[in-house]
mmCIF file of C-alpha atoms in Angstrom:
data_model
loop_
_atom_site.group_PDB
_atom_site.id
_atom_site.type_symbol
_atom_site.label_atom_id
_atom_site.label_comp_id
_atom_site.label_asym_id
_atom_site.label_seq_id
_atom_site.Cartn_x
_atom_site.Cartn_y
_atom_site.Cartn_z
ATOM 1 C CA GLY Y 1080 -95.825 -196.228 -53.928
ATOM 2 C CA ALA Y 1081 -94.709 -192.843 -55.172
ATOM 3 C CA GLY Y 1082 -93.755 -190.195 -52.710
ATOM 4 C CA VAL Y 1083 -94.168 -186.438 -53.013
ATOM 5 C CA SER Y 1084 -92.687 -185.144 -56.234
ATOM 6 C CA GLN Y 1085 -91.738 -181.589 -57.135
ATOM 7 C CA THR Y 1086 -90.886 -180.009 -60.437
ATOM 8 C CA PRO Y 1087 -88.641 -178.537 -61.558
ATOM 9 C CA SER Y 1088 -85.832 -179.730 -59.327
ATOM 10 C CA ASN Y 1089 -83.880 -176.574 -60.118
ATOM 11 C CA LYS Y 1090 -85.006 -173.225 -61.438
ATOM 12 C CA VAL Y 1091 -82.823 -170.280 -62.354
ATOM 13 C CA THR Y 1092 -84.574 -167.042 -63.192
ATOM 14 C CA GLU Y 1093 -83.861 -163.365 -63.442
ATOM 15 C CA LYS Y 1094 -84.982 -160.736 -60.990
ATOM 16 C CA GLY Y 1095 -88.468 -159.516 -61.825
ATOM 17 C CA LYS Y 1096 -89.589 -162.685 -63.605
ATOM 18 C CA TYR Y 1097 -92.553 -164.905 -62.745
ATOM 19 C CA VAL Y 1098 -92.054 -168.534 -61.667
ATOM 20 C CA GLU Y 1099 -94.300 -171.493 -60.961
ATOM 21 C CA LEU Y 1100 -93.297 -174.424 -58.800
ATOM 22 C CA ARG Y 1101 -95.307 -177.623 -58.886
ATOM 23 C CA CYS Y 1102 -96.013 -180.222 -56.209
ATOM 24 C CA ASP Y 1103 -97.555 -183.668 -56.664
ATOM 25 C CA PRO Y 1104 -98.560 -185.002 -53.236
ATOM 26 C CA ILE Y 1105 -98.963 -188.623 -52.219
ATOM 27 C CA SER Y 1106 -102.176 -189.961 -53.716
ATOM 28 C CA GLY Y 1107 -105.096 -189.634 -51.321
ATOM 29 C CA HIS Y 1108 -103.432 -187.087 -49.047
ATOM 30 C CA THR Y 1109 -105.826 -184.228 -48.433
ATOM 31 C CA ALA Y 1110 -103.390 -181.950 -46.594
ATOM 32 C CA LEU Y 1111 -100.615 -180.198 -48.495
ATOM 33 C CA TYR Y 1112 -97.993 -177.781 -47.186
ATOM 34 C CA TRP Y 1113 -95.423 -175.466 -48.724
ATOM 35 C CA TYR Y 1114 -92.259 -174.521 -46.858
ATOM 36 C CA ARG Y 1115 -89.199 -172.475 -47.801
ATOM 37 C CA GLN Y 1116 -85.705 -173.378 -46.628
ATOM 38 C CA SER Y 1117 -82.716 -171.071 -46.781
ATOM 39 C CA LEU Y 1118 -79.182 -172.359 -46.490
ATOM 40 C CA GLY Y 1119 -78.338 -173.447 -42.945
ATOM 41 C CA GLN Y 1120 -81.884 -172.919 -41.711
ATOM 42 C CA GLY Y 1121 -84.843 -175.129 -41.030
ATOM 43 C CA PRO Y 1122 -87.873 -175.068 -43.314
ATOM 44 C CA GLU Y 1123 -90.194 -172.098 -42.819
ATOM 45 C CA PHE Y 1124 -93.949 -172.538 -43.253
ATOM 46 C CA LEU Y 1125 -95.637 -170.742 -46.131
ATOM 47 C CA ILE Y 1126 -99.138 -172.140 -46.694
ATOM 48 C CA TYR Y 1127 -101.318 -175.143 -45.875
ATOM 49 C CA PHE Y 1128 -104.157 -176.603 -47.959
ATOM 50 C CA GLN Y 1129 -106.890 -178.912 -46.760
ATOM 51 C CA GLY Y 1130 -108.472 -180.185 -49.949
ATOM 52 C CA THR Y 1131 -108.814 -177.371 -52.446
ATOM 53 C CA GLY Y 1132 -108.866 -174.514 -49.994
ATOM 54 C CA ALA Y 1133 -106.006 -172.676 -48.318
ATOM 55 C CA ALA Y 1134 -106.650 -173.346 -44.639
ATOM 56 C CA ASP Y 1135 -103.733 -171.203 -43.463
ATOM 57 C CA ASP Y 1136 -101.680 -168.840 -45.623
ATOM 58 C CA SER Y 1137 -100.176 -166.872 -42.746
ATOM 59 C CA GLY Y 1138 -96.629 -167.780 -43.748
ATOM 60 C CA LEU Y 1139 -96.700 -166.211 -47.204
ATOM 61 C CA PRO Y 1140 -94.209 -163.327 -46.965
ATOM 62 C CA ASN Y 1141 -96.075 -160.878 -49.189
ATOM 63 C CA ASP Y 1142 -98.595 -160.657 -51.994
ATOM 64 C CA ARG Y 1143 -96.047 -161.675 -54.640
ATOM 65 C CA PHE Y 1144 -96.522 -165.227 -53.406
ATOM 66 C CA PHE Y 1145 -99.639 -167.200 -54.242
ATOM 67 C CA ALA Y 1146 -100.531 -170.887 -54.254
ATOM 68 C CA VAL Y 1147 -103.406 -172.897 -55.687
ATOM 69 C CA ARG Y 1148 -104.687 -176.433 -55.492
ATOM 70 C CA PRO Y 1149 -107.725 -176.399 -57.787
ATOM 71 C CA GLU Y 1150 -108.600 -180.096 -57.734
ATOM 72 C CA GLY Y 1151 -107.363 -180.988 -54.289
ATOM 73 C CA SER Y 1152 -104.310 -182.827 -55.552
ATOM 74 C CA VAL Y 1153 -101.515 -181.043 -57.441
ATOM 75 C CA SER Y 1154 -100.512 -177.647 -56.092
ATOM 76 C CA THR Y 1155 -98.667 -174.781 -57.732
ATOM 77 C CA LEU Y 1156 -96.737 -172.094 -55.866
ATOM 78 C CA LYS Y 1157 -96.521 -168.909 -57.900
ATOM 79 C CA ILE Y 1158 -94.041 -166.120 -57.312
ATOM 80 C CA GLN Y 1159 -94.428 -162.832 -59.151
ATOM 81 C CA ARG Y 1160 -91.714 -160.235 -59.704
ATOM 82 C CA THR Y 1161 -89.065 -162.441 -58.180
ATOM 83 C CA GLU Y 1162 -86.370 -160.886 -56.027
ATOM 84 C CA ARG Y 1163 -82.895 -162.173 -55.171
ATOM 85 C CA GLY Y 1164 -84.083 -162.752 -51.599
ATOM 86 C CA ASP Y 1165 -86.565 -165.338 -52.887
ATOM 87 C CA SER Y 1166 -83.668 -167.678 -53.654
ATOM 88 C CA ALA Y 1167 -84.147 -170.775 -51.493
ATOM 89 C CA VAL Y 1168 -85.275 -174.377 -51.598
ATOM 90 C CA TYR Y 1169 -89.060 -174.624 -51.770
ATOM 91 C CA LEU Y 1170 -90.320 -177.781 -50.123
ATOM 92 C CA CYS Y 1171 -93.718 -179.353 -50.449
ATOM 93 C CA ALA Y 1172 -95.149 -181.864 -47.982
ATOM 94 C CA SER Y 1173 -98.364 -183.819 -47.728
ATOM 95 C CA SER Y 1174 -100.182 -185.724 -45.021
ATOM 96 C CA THR Y 1175 -103.388 -187.736 -44.792
ATOM 97 C CA GLY Y 1176 -105.262 -184.866 -43.177
ATOM 98 C CA LEU Y 1177 -107.213 -187.371 -41.116
ATOM 99 C CA ALA Y 1178 -105.471 -187.122 -37.764
ATOM 100 C CA GLY Y 1179 -106.249 -184.314 -35.388
ATOM 101 C CA GLY Y 1180 -102.746 -182.967 -35.340
ATOM 102 C CA GLY Y 1181 -99.100 -183.902 -35.250
ATOM 103 C CA GLU Y 1182 -99.486 -186.322 -38.130
ATOM 104 C CA THR Y 1183 -96.469 -187.238 -40.195
ATOM 105 C CA GLN Y 1184 -95.693 -184.947 -43.080
ATOM 106 C CA TYR Y 1185 -94.013 -186.474 -46.114
ATOM 107 C CA PHE Y 1186 -91.674 -184.090 -47.881
ATOM 108 C CA GLY Y 1187 -90.677 -183.866 -51.499
ATOM 109 C CA PRO Y 1188 -87.078 -183.273 -52.604
ATOM 110 C CA GLY Y 1189 -87.674 -179.563 -53.093
ATOM 111 C CA THR Y 1190 -87.205 -177.076 -55.892
ATOM 112 C CA ARG Y 1191 -84.024 -175.059 -55.726
ATOM 113 C CA LEU Y 1192 -84.833 -171.555 -56.894
ATOM 114 C CA LEU Y 1193 -82.049 -169.143 -57.769
ATOM 115 C CA VAL Y 1194 -82.935 -165.580 -58.672
ATOM 116 C CA LEU Y 1195 -80.117 -163.751 -60.410
ATOM 117 C CA SER S 582 -91.680 -164.144 -30.465
ATOM 118 C CA GLN S 583 -91.440 -167.912 -30.812
ATOM 119 C CA LYS S 584 -87.919 -169.252 -30.832
ATOM 120 C CA ILE S 585 -86.539 -172.747 -31.316
ATOM 121 C CA GLU S 586 -82.863 -173.407 -30.698
ATOM 122 C CA GLN S 587 -80.958 -176.566 -31.534
ATOM 123 C CA ASN S 588 -77.551 -177.194 -30.013
ATOM 124 C CA SER S 589 -74.483 -176.131 -31.927
ATOM 125 C CA GLU S 590 -74.633 -176.134 -35.641
ATOM 126 C CA ALA S 591 -72.399 -179.204 -35.912
ATOM 127 C CA LEU S 592 -71.761 -182.216 -33.714
ATOM 128 C CA ASN S 593 -69.002 -184.754 -34.327
ATOM 129 C CA ILE S 594 -68.938 -188.052 -32.469
ATOM 130 C CA GLN S 595 -67.125 -191.353 -32.729
ATOM 131 C CA GLU S 596 -68.856 -194.396 -34.164
ATOM 132 C CA GLY S 597 -70.508 -196.519 -31.485
ATOM 133 C CA LYS S 598 -71.071 -193.612 -29.110
ATOM 134 C CA THR S 599 -74.406 -192.070 -28.227
ATOM 135 C CA ALA S 600 -75.259 -188.815 -29.966
ATOM 136 C CA THR S 601 -77.417 -186.390 -27.984
ATOM 137 C CA LEU S 602 -79.067 -183.458 -29.719
ATOM 138 C CA THR S 603 -81.036 -180.780 -27.918
ATOM 139 C CA CYS S 604 -84.006 -178.663 -28.911
ATOM 140 C CA ASN S 605 -85.027 -175.733 -26.695
ATOM 141 C CA TYR S 606 -87.987 -173.493 -27.323
ATOM 142 C CA THR S 607 -89.422 -170.285 -25.896
ATOM 143 C CA ASN S 608 -92.757 -168.517 -26.167
ATOM 144 C CA TYR S 609 -94.400 -171.685 -27.446
ATOM 145 C CA SER S 610 -96.712 -174.323 -26.030
ATOM 146 C CA PRO S 611 -96.477 -177.234 -28.449
ATOM 147 C CA ALA S 612 -98.949 -180.078 -28.392
ATOM 148 C CA TYR S 613 -96.544 -182.238 -30.375
ATOM 149 C CA LEU S 614 -92.849 -182.325 -31.118
ATOM 150 C CA GLN S 615 -91.347 -184.165 -34.045
ATOM 151 C CA TRP S 616 -87.813 -184.980 -35.119
ATOM 152 C CA TYR S 617 -86.824 -185.182 -38.765
ATOM 153 C CA ARG S 618 -83.674 -186.209 -40.558
ATOM 154 C CA GLN S 619 -82.474 -184.313 -43.616
ATOM 155 C CA ASP S 620 -79.746 -185.422 -45.992
ATOM 156 C CA PRO S 621 -78.057 -182.978 -48.410
ATOM 157 C CA GLY S 622 -80.236 -182.175 -51.382
ATOM 158 C CA ARG S 623 -83.270 -183.966 -49.974
ATOM 159 C CA GLY S 624 -86.410 -183.132 -48.059
ATOM 160 C CA PRO S 625 -86.777 -183.887 -44.342
ATOM 161 C CA VAL S 626 -87.779 -187.428 -43.357
ATOM 162 C CA PHE S 627 -89.941 -188.034 -40.287
ATOM 163 C CA LEU S 628 -88.348 -190.008 -37.450
ATOM 164 C CA LEU S 629 -90.346 -189.684 -34.237
ATOM 165 C CA LEU S 630 -93.290 -187.851 -32.719
ATOM 166 C CA ILE S 631 -93.822 -187.184 -29.025
ATOM 167 C CA ARG S 632 -96.911 -185.615 -27.461
ATOM 168 C CA GLU S 633 -96.923 -183.002 -24.724
ATOM 169 C CA ASN S 634 -98.177 -185.510 -22.159
ATOM 170 C CA GLU S 635 -95.462 -188.041 -22.995
ATOM 171 C CA LYS S 636 -92.058 -188.011 -21.345
ATOM 172 C CA GLU S 637 -90.165 -190.418 -23.586
ATOM 173 C CA LYS S 638 -90.490 -192.271 -26.877
ATOM 174 C CA ARG S 639 -88.250 -194.944 -28.365
ATOM 175 C CA LYS S 640 -87.823 -196.441 -31.792
ATOM 176 C CA GLU S 641 -84.997 -198.864 -32.399
ATOM 177 C CA ARG S 642 -81.755 -196.926 -31.675
ATOM 178 C CA LEU S 643 -83.590 -193.613 -31.296
ATOM 179 C CA LYS S 644 -84.951 -192.080 -28.112
ATOM 180 C CA VAL S 645 -86.718 -188.763 -27.632
ATOM 181 C CA THR S 646 -87.554 -187.046 -24.363
ATOM 182 C CA PHE S 647 -89.886 -184.096 -23.912
ATOM 183 C CA ASP S 648 -89.843 -181.835 -20.865
ATOM 184 C CA THR S 649 -92.544 -179.166 -21.134
ATOM 185 C CA THR S 650 -91.376 -177.549 -17.885
ATOM 186 C CA LEU S 651 -87.839 -177.039 -19.158
ATOM 187 C CA LYS S 652 -89.213 -176.448 -22.676
ATOM 188 C CA GLN S 653 -86.711 -178.894 -24.030
ATOM 189 C CA SER S 654 -86.497 -182.082 -26.052
ATOM 190 C CA LEU S 655 -83.491 -184.366 -26.215
ATOM 191 C CA PHE S 656 -82.882 -186.694 -29.154
ATOM 192 C CA HIS S 657 -80.533 -189.636 -28.663
ATOM 193 C CA ILE S 658 -79.012 -192.010 -31.211
ATOM 194 C CA THR S 659 -77.378 -194.957 -29.515
ATOM 195 C CA ALA S 660 -74.627 -197.090 -31.071
ATOM 196 C CA SER S 661 -74.189 -194.410 -33.722
ATOM 197 C CA GLN S 662 -73.033 -195.327 -37.211
ATOM 198 C CA PRO S 663 -71.493 -193.261 -40.033
ATOM 199 C CA ALA S 664 -74.801 -193.744 -41.887
ATOM 200 C CA ASP S 665 -76.473 -191.663 -39.147
ATOM 201 C CA SER S 666 -74.552 -188.602 -40.372
ATOM 202 C CA ALA S 667 -77.131 -186.022 -41.437
ATOM 203 C CA THR S 668 -78.857 -182.865 -40.261
ATOM 204 C CA TYR S 669 -81.499 -183.426 -37.608
ATOM 205 C CA LEU S 670 -84.381 -181.014 -37.251
ATOM 206 C CA CYS S 671 -86.823 -180.631 -34.413
ATOM 207 C CA ALA S 672 -90.273 -179.314 -35.227
ATOM 208 C CA LEU S 673 -93.078 -178.119 -33.002
ATOM 209 C CA ILE S 674 -96.811 -178.210 -33.659
ATOM 210 C CA SER S 675 -99.379 -176.321 -31.630
ATOM 211 C CA SER S 676 -102.792 -177.763 -30.831
ATOM 212 C CA SER S 677 -104.501 -175.196 -33.058
ATOM 213 C CA ALA S 678 -102.375 -175.503 -36.183
ATOM 214 C CA ARG S 679 -101.098 -178.172 -38.530
ATOM 215 C CA GLN S 680 -97.942 -176.577 -39.839
ATOM 216 C CA LEU S 681 -94.539 -177.431 -38.447
ATOM 217 C CA THR S 682 -92.297 -174.813 -36.860
ATOM 218 C CA PHE S 683 -88.724 -175.993 -37.333
ATOM 219 C CA GLY S 684 -85.478 -175.332 -35.554
ATOM 220 C CA SER S 685 -82.405 -174.596 -37.653
ATOM 221 C CA GLY S 686 -81.084 -178.128 -37.283
ATOM 222 C CA THR S 687 -77.957 -179.823 -35.981
ATOM 223 C CA GLN S 688 -75.508 -181.360 -38.420
ATOM 224 C CA LEU S 689 -74.314 -184.660 -37.010
ATOM 225 C CA THR S 690 -71.171 -186.383 -38.261
ATOM 226 C CA VAL S 691 -70.375 -189.862 -37.005
ATOM 227 C CA LEU S 692 -66.708 -190.581 -37.500
ATOM 228 C CA PRO S 693 -65.600 -194.171 -38.294
#
């Protein structure tokens, strides 16, 4: 079966522009996560969805970042007024959402965002 | 603040030897600890999970230990192969949250 997919794989934009990053989770997975990974670092949590609602958005760095999951499947991470410091790999992961905790998260290949 | 440290950024070992990677944490009480493998240009791939009340877990050539007193996990790859070369990440999960808190990873190179 298909794994987690993310589009685009690479995105180059200019400082101040708006970008959208898309994540297609594994079919049937109710939990979806966004992480951000800078070079040489581990992924850093941004936001977690259970179904359509954001269950935890404590990792979003500021109000320029926003994510939606309107139908409980595909999710879009939106970044307004991009800054050079936003350059990173944005990873999406999904899990069944059925286990109490510690369940396996399946990661997509990431979107490499470069803000010039 | 919470801190997760993984041993040295890079580890080189000879093929056939056992690789041992460490993960130390402070100011954290994880309910679960997971290890992931990440290859260049790809997302992390889950390897093993160990719970706070478990001391050791094995899967094929992999072994994980978890010492909540020392606040440390050790990850072992026995009979290492060049194909095991990758970055290995430890990740902690608290009992009240679902998101993973990752260390910065250890880059392992197995030399033929």
